[in-house]
């Protein structure tokens, strides 16, 4: 009996996918055993396992404050990026001309241009406006870097939106704002949520711009990790990285369980 070529192709594709996944994940998992070392420097726990570095990130006020700063900045910048990016995507969708395509392309500049260029531009501008080393300055900068992801995600959802739904709402007496709020936005909710996730991750991981426009008043988690690597490469950095990995896995598992439960209910 001849083997099924489609099944063989799927098997090969699955094997290649698993190899690629392991190639990406295995280097990251090295930090997990390193976080349990009893030494004061980065090393595998050959002399015994210890939780001292996890205790350090819980006791040290610098770690707690850096996490709090990152949460505040990432959450605020995500809200601002959602507002600006959604309005931009809907505006370009309504215009639907060469001008709107040019605006969409222009919105990709923060993704295309290297971060060091953004950092220099933000530094020169924020010095003039007095926003250096301030929460508003960092939130605005991170929001501007997250806007392109929101525009892309919302524009993709709007591409599948049936414009006749809005026209029907308008014909039934809905105003422009009411139709936008009750018809358009609920229909593109997946794009909005996707853009929010990418905007939050972009802000949470941002380091280059943060280093240029902040010093000590605003001290985010990536800045704290960078300083920890520069000073003495403390294993506390590995402990914090392990905590972030575990939280990410828990979020992914919770999301998958939610999708499975909703599929069963449907």
Tab-separated table of N, CA and C in Angstrom, residues 101-198:
chain	number	residue	atom	x	y	z
A	101	UNK	N	-3.882	55.090	2.189
A	101	UNK	CA	-2.812	54.103	2.054
A	101	UNK	C	-1.470	54.713	2.422
A	102	UNK	N	-1.258	55.972	2.063
A	102	UNK	CA	-0.009	56.642	2.429
A	102	UNK	C	0.083	56.824	3.937
A	103	UNK	N	-1.053	57.134	4.572
A	103	UNK	CA	-1.059	57.292	6.028
A	103	UNK	C	-0.744	55.961	6.705
A	104	UNK	N	-1.337	54.864	6.213
A	104	UNK	CA	-1.051	53.551	6.787
A	104	UNK	C	0.424	53.207	6.648
A	105	UNK	N	0.994	53.501	5.486
A	105	UNK	CA	2.418	53.232	5.286
A	105	UNK	C	3.269	54.085	6.215
A	106	UNK	N	2.853	55.343	6.404
A	106	UNK	CA	3.592	56.225	7.306
A	106	UNK	C	3.534	55.713	8.741
A	107	UNK	N	2.408	55.099	9.121
A	107	UNK	CA	2.269	54.587	10.473
A	107	UNK	C	3.196	53.409	10.739
A	108	UNK	N	3.731	52.794	9.685
A	108	UNK	CA	4.657	51.680	9.867
A	108	UNK	C	6.079	52.138	10.173
A	109	UNK	N	6.312	53.442	10.103
A	109	UNK	CA	7.670	53.956	10.322
A	109	UNK	C	8.265	53.532	11.666
A	110	UNK	N	7.504	53.581	12.779
A	110	UNK	CA	8.097	53.145	14.046
A	110	UNK	C	8.541	51.693	14.060
A	111	UNK	N	7.978	50.859	13.171
A	111	UNK	CA	8.389	49.464	13.092
A	111	UNK	C	9.603	49.307	12.193
A	112	UNK	N	9.647	50.101	11.130
A	112	UNK	CA	10.720	49.968	10.142
A	112	UNK	C	12.001	50.634	10.613
A	113	UNK	N	11.879	51.829	11.173
A	113	UNK	CA	13.062	52.595	11.591
A	113	UNK	C	13.649	51.979	12.858
A	114	UNK	N	14.977	51.857	12.950
A	114	UNK	CA	15.595	51.286	14.160
A	114	UNK	C	15.242	52.081	15.416
A	115	UNK	N	15.216	51.393	16.548
A	115	UNK	CA	14.823	52.029	17.807
A	115	UNK	C	15.764	53.149	18.209
A	116	UNK	N	17.039	53.037	17.836
A	116	UNK	CA	17.992	54.067	18.222
A	116	UNK	C	17.643	55.396	17.564
A	117	UNK	N	17.057	55.341	16.365
A	117	UNK	CA	16.633	56.572	15.687
A	117	UNK	C	15.464	57.198	16.436
A	118	UNK	N	14.506	56.356	16.863
A	118	UNK	CA	13.397	56.876	17.673
A	118	UNK	C	13.924	57.503	18.952
A	119	UNK	N	14.867	56.817	19.581
A	119	UNK	CA	15.376	57.304	20.854
A	119	UNK	C	16.010	58.679	20.706
A	120	UNK	N	16.791	58.864	19.663
A	120	UNK	CA	17.413	60.180	19.435
A	120	UNK	C	16.353	61.247	19.160
A	121	UNK	N	15.355	60.893	18.345
A	121	UNK	CA	14.293	61.852	18.049
A	121	UNK	C	13.482	62.214	19.285
A	122	UNK	N	13.105	61.211	20.075
A	122	UNK	CA	12.352	61.481	21.299
A	122	UNK	C	13.186	62.321	22.274
A	123	UNK	N	14.459	62.023	22.354
A	123	UNK	CA	15.306	62.771	23.299
A	123	UNK	C	15.361	64.245	22.931
A	124	UNK	N	15.590	64.533	21.646
A	124	UNK	CA	15.667	65.928	21.217
A	124	UNK	C	14.339	66.648	21.434
A	125	UNK	N	13.229	65.970	21.143
A	125	UNK	CA	11.922	66.608	21.294
A	125	UNK	C	11.531	66.741	22.753
A	126	UNK	N	11.765	65.693	23.548
A	126	UNK	CA	11.344	65.719	24.943
A	126	UNK	C	12.160	66.710	25.775
A	127	UNK	N	13.395	66.981	25.368
A	127	UNK	CA	14.180	68.020	26.060
A	127	UNK	C	13.506	69.375	25.887
A	128	UNK	N	13.004	69.632	24.691
A	128	UNK	CA	12.342	70.909	24.425
A	128	UNK	C	11.038	71.048	25.209
A	129	UNK	N	10.316	69.934	25.378
A	129	UNK	CA	9.020	69.975	26.061
A	129	UNK	C	9.115	69.694	27.557
A	130	UNK	N	10.298	69.442	28.057
A	130	UNK	CA	10.462	69.162	29.476
A	130	UNK	C	9.879	67.833	29.918
A	131	UNK	N	9.912	66.838	29.056
A	131	UNK	CA	9.331	65.527	29.362
A	131	UNK	C	10.385	64.468	29.660
A	132	UNK	N	11.634	64.875	29.763
A	132	UNK	CA	12.688	63.904	30.053
A	132	UNK	C	12.509	63.348	31.461
A	133	UNK	N	12.662	62.032	31.598
A	133	UNK	CA	12.567	61.323	32.884
A	133	UNK	C	11.242	61.626	33.588
A	134	UNK	N	10.149	61.484	32.827
A	134	UNK	CA	8.819	61.689	33.402
A	134	UNK	C	7.889	60.598	32.897
A	135	UNK	N	6.869	60.320	33.689
A	135	UNK	CA	5.905	59.305	33.275
A	135	UNK	C	5.160	59.716	32.008
A	136	UNK	N	4.657	60.954	31.893
A	136	UNK	CA	3.979	61.324	30.637
A	136	UNK	C	4.879	61.175	29.416
A	137	UNK	N	6.154	61.577	29.541
A	137	UNK	CA	7.059	61.472	28.405
A	137	UNK	C	7.263	60.039	27.968
A	138	UNK	N	7.471	59.131	28.922
A	138	UNK	CA	7.699	57.729	28.572
A	138	UNK	C	6.416	57.074	28.065
A	139	UNK	N	5.289	57.416	28.646
A	139	UNK	CA	4.017	56.835	28.199
A	139	UNK	C	3.710	57.252	26.767
A	140	UNK	N	3.905	58.520	26.436
A	140	UNK	CA	3.649	58.991	25.074
A	140	UNK	C	4.590	58.318	24.083
A	141	UNK	N	5.862	58.206	24.453
A	141	UNK	CA	6.834	57.568	23.569
A	141	UNK	C	6.479	56.110	23.318
A	142	UNK	N	6.139	55.380	24.361
A	142	UNK	CA	5.758	53.980	24.185
A	142	UNK	C	4.456	53.844	23.408
A	143	UNK	N	3.525	54.773	23.621
A	143	UNK	CA	2.263	54.722	22.877
A	143	UNK	C	2.497	54.920	21.385
A	144	UNK	N	3.375	55.838	21.033
A	144	UNK	CA	3.665	56.076	19.626
A	144	UNK	C	4.329	54.868	18.981
A	145	UNK	N	5.079	54.102	19.748
A	145	UNK	CA	5.674	52.879	19.208
A	145	UNK	C	4.651	51.750	19.105
A	146	UNK	N	3.575	51.814	19.898
A	146	UNK	CA	2.560	50.774	19.838
A	146	UNK	C	1.439	51.057	18.862
A	147	UNK	N	1.288	52.318	18.435
A	147	UNK	CA	0.204	52.682	17.517
A	147	UNK	C	0.240	51.870	16.217
A	148	UNK	N	1.395	51.647	15.577
A	148	UNK	CA	1.383	50.884	14.317
A	148	UNK	C	0.762	49.504	14.445
A	149	UNK	N	1.017	48.811	15.553
A	149	UNK	CA	0.450	47.475	15.733
A	149	UNK	C	-1.079	47.539	15.850
A	150	UNK	N	-1.573	48.565	16.503
A	150	UNK	CA	-3.028	48.729	16.613
A	150	UNK	C	-3.624	49.038	15.246
A	151	UNK	N	-2.979	49.909	14.487
A	151	UNK	CA	-3.481	50.262	13.163
A	151	UNK	C	-3.534	49.033	12.261
A	152	UNK	N	-2.487	48.217	12.294
A	152	UNK	CA	-2.454	47.019	11.447
A	152	UNK	C	-3.554	46.040	11.847
A	153	UNK	N	-3.687	45.793	13.154
A	153	UNK	CA	-4.669	44.813	13.620
A	153	UNK	C	-6.094	45.275	13.345
A	154	UNK	N	-6.401	46.538	13.647
A	154	UNK	CA	-7.759	47.049	13.429
A	154	UNK	C	-8.067	47.152	11.936
A	155	UNK	N	-7.093	47.539	11.139
A	155	UNK	CA	-7.315	47.616	9.686
A	155	UNK	C	-7.609	46.242	9.103
A	156	UNK	N	-6.935	45.202	9.621
A	156	UNK	CA	-7.219	43.846	9.150
A	156	UNK	C	-8.640	43.429	9.496
A	157	UNK	N	-9.131	43.807	10.674
A	157	UNK	CA	-10.513	43.484	11.044
A	157	UNK	C	-11.509	44.277	10.210
A	158	UNK	N	-11.182	45.538	9.939
A	158	UNK	CA	-12.086	46.361	9.132
A	158	UNK	C	-12.174	45.857	7.690
A	159	UNK	N	-11.126	45.184	7.211
A	159	UNK	CA	-11.157	44.668	5.847
A	159	UNK	C	-12.238	43.601	5.680
A	160	UNK	N	-12.570	42.916	6.776
A	160	UNK	CA	-13.618	41.884	6.719
A	160	UNK	C	-14.967	42.391	7.216
A	161	UNK	N	-15.062	43.669	7.527
A	161	UNK	CA	-16.316	44.222	8.038
A	161	UNK	C	-17.255	44.572	6.896
A	162	UNK	N	-18.495	44.176	7.023
A	162	UNK	CA	-19.497	44.463	6.006
A	162	UNK	C	-20.043	45.870	6.246
A	163	UNK	N	-19.726	46.770	5.337
A	163	UNK	CA	-20.117	48.158	5.503
A	163	UNK	C	-21.642	48.331	5.485
A	164	UNK	N	-22.347	47.340	4.953
A	164	UNK	CA	-23.805	47.445	4.919
A	164	UNK	C	-24.422	47.400	6.311
A	165	UNK	N	-23.718	46.824	7.275
A	165	UNK	CA	-24.210	46.824	8.646
A	165	UNK	C	-24.274	48.248	9.201
A	166	UNK	N	-23.237	49.018	8.933
A	166	UNK	CA	-23.263	50.413	9.386
A	166	UNK	C	-24.332	51.200	8.633
A	167	UNK	N	-24.455	50.941	7.346
A	167	UNK	CA	-25.474	51.642	6.564
A	167	UNK	C	-26.875	51.308	7.065
A	168	UNK	N	-27.088	50.063	7.461
A	168	UNK	CA	-28.395	49.684	7.999
A	168	UNK	C	-28.667	50.402	9.315
A	169	UNK	N	-27.641	50.511	10.162
A	169	UNK	CA	-27.814	51.219	11.430
A	169	UNK	C	-28.120	52.692	11.194
A	170	UNK	N	-27.457	53.305	10.199
A	170	UNK	CA	-27.716	54.715	9.902
A	170	UNK	C	-29.127	54.900	9.346
A	171	UNK	N	-29.580	53.928	8.534
A	171	UNK	CA	-30.921	54.045	7.956
A	171	UNK	C	-32.010	53.895	9.010
A	172	UNK	N	-31.662	53.256	10.133
A	172	UNK	CA	-32.633	53.089	11.214
A	172	UNK	C	-32.591	54.240	12.215
A	173	UNK	N	-31.821	55.267	11.913
A	173	UNK	CA	-31.814	56.461	12.744
A	173	UNK	C	-30.609	56.637	13.626
A	174	UNK	N	-29.621	55.739	13.568
A	174	UNK	CA	-28.426	55.874	14.401
A	174	UNK	C	-27.550	57.004	13.879
A	175	UNK	N	-26.965	57.755	14.795
A	175	UNK	CA	-26.021	58.800	14.408
A	175	UNK	C	-24.685	58.171	14.027
A	176	UNK	N	-23.776	58.990	13.530
A	176	UNK	CA	-22.454	58.483	13.148
A	176	UNK	C	-21.737	57.905	14.361
A	177	UNK	N	-21.786	58.634	15.458
A	177	UNK	CA	-21.127	58.154	16.666
A	177	UNK	C	-21.777	56.903	17.226
A	178	UNK	N	-23.100	56.848	17.200
A	178	UNK	CA	-23.805	55.676	17.713
A	178	UNK	C	-23.531	54.449	16.852
A	179	UNK	N	-23.512	54.616	15.541
A	179	UNK	CA	-23.208	53.497	14.651
A	179	UNK	C	-21.775	53.013	14.842
A	180	UNK	N	-20.890	53.955	15.063
A	180	UNK	CA	-19.496	53.583	15.290
A	180	UNK	C	-19.350	52.802	16.595
A	181	UNK	N	-20.034	53.259	17.639
A	181	UNK	CA	-19.898	52.648	18.956
A	181	UNK	C	-20.629	51.311	19.070
A	182	UNK	N	-21.793	51.204	18.447
A	182	UNK	CA	-22.639	50.021	18.631
A	182	UNK	C	-22.498	48.982	17.520
A	183	UNK	N	-21.940	49.385	16.372
A	183	UNK	CA	-21.868	48.459	15.245
A	183	UNK	C	-20.429	48.193	14.819
A	184	UNK	N	-19.676	49.257	14.534
A	184	UNK	CA	-18.336	49.079	13.983
A	184	UNK	C	-17.374	48.530	15.037
A	185	UNK	N	-17.284	49.193	16.182
A	185	UNK	CA	-16.316	48.773	17.201
A	185	UNK	C	-16.549	47.343	17.706
A	186	UNK	N	-17.801	46.930	17.991
A	186	UNK	CA	-17.982	45.522	18.393
A	186	UNK	C	-17.567	44.527	17.312
A	187	UNK	N	-17.719	44.907	16.047
A	187	UNK	CA	-17.367	43.998	14.959
A	187	UNK	C	-15.856	43.848	14.806
A	188	UNK	N	-15.099	44.874	15.162
A	188	UNK	CA	-13.638	44.817	15.015
A	188	UNK	C	-12.968	44.587	16.374
A	189	UNK	N	-13.717	44.082	17.353
A	189	UNK	CA	-13.165	43.851	18.683
A	189	UNK	C	-11.950	42.917	18.669
A	190	UNK	N	-11.954	41.834	17.872
A	190	UNK	CA	-10.739	40.994	17.844
A	190	UNK	C	-9.494	41.755	17.424
A	191	UNK	N	-9.623	42.632	16.440
A	191	UNK	CA	-8.468	43.432	16.025
A	191	UNK	C	-8.023	44.389	17.107
A	192	UNK	N	-8.986	44.970	17.818
A	192	UNK	CA	-8.643	45.886	18.908
A	192	UNK	C	-7.906	45.149	20.021
A	193	UNK	N	-8.395	43.957	20.382
A	193	UNK	CA	-7.739	43.175	21.428
A	193	UNK	C	-6.346	42.735	20.997
A	194	UNK	N	-6.201	42.336	19.739
A	194	UNK	CA	-4.883	41.940	19.244
A	194	UNK	C	-3.919	43.118	19.265
A	195	UNK	N	-4.394	44.271	18.819
A	195	UNK	CA	-3.546	45.460	18.865
A	195	UNK	C	-3.154	45.833	20.272
A	196	UNK	N	-4.086	45.655	21.231
A	196	UNK	CA	-3.774	45.956	22.624
A	196	UNK	C	-2.683	45.045	23.158
A	197	UNK	N	-2.755	43.764	22.808
A	197	UNK	CA	-1.732	42.817	23.264
A	197	UNK	C	-0.363	43.202	22.719
A	198	UNK	N	-0.286	43.498	21.426
A	198	UNK	CA	0.998	43.853	20.827
A	198	UNK	C	1.518	45.185	21.365
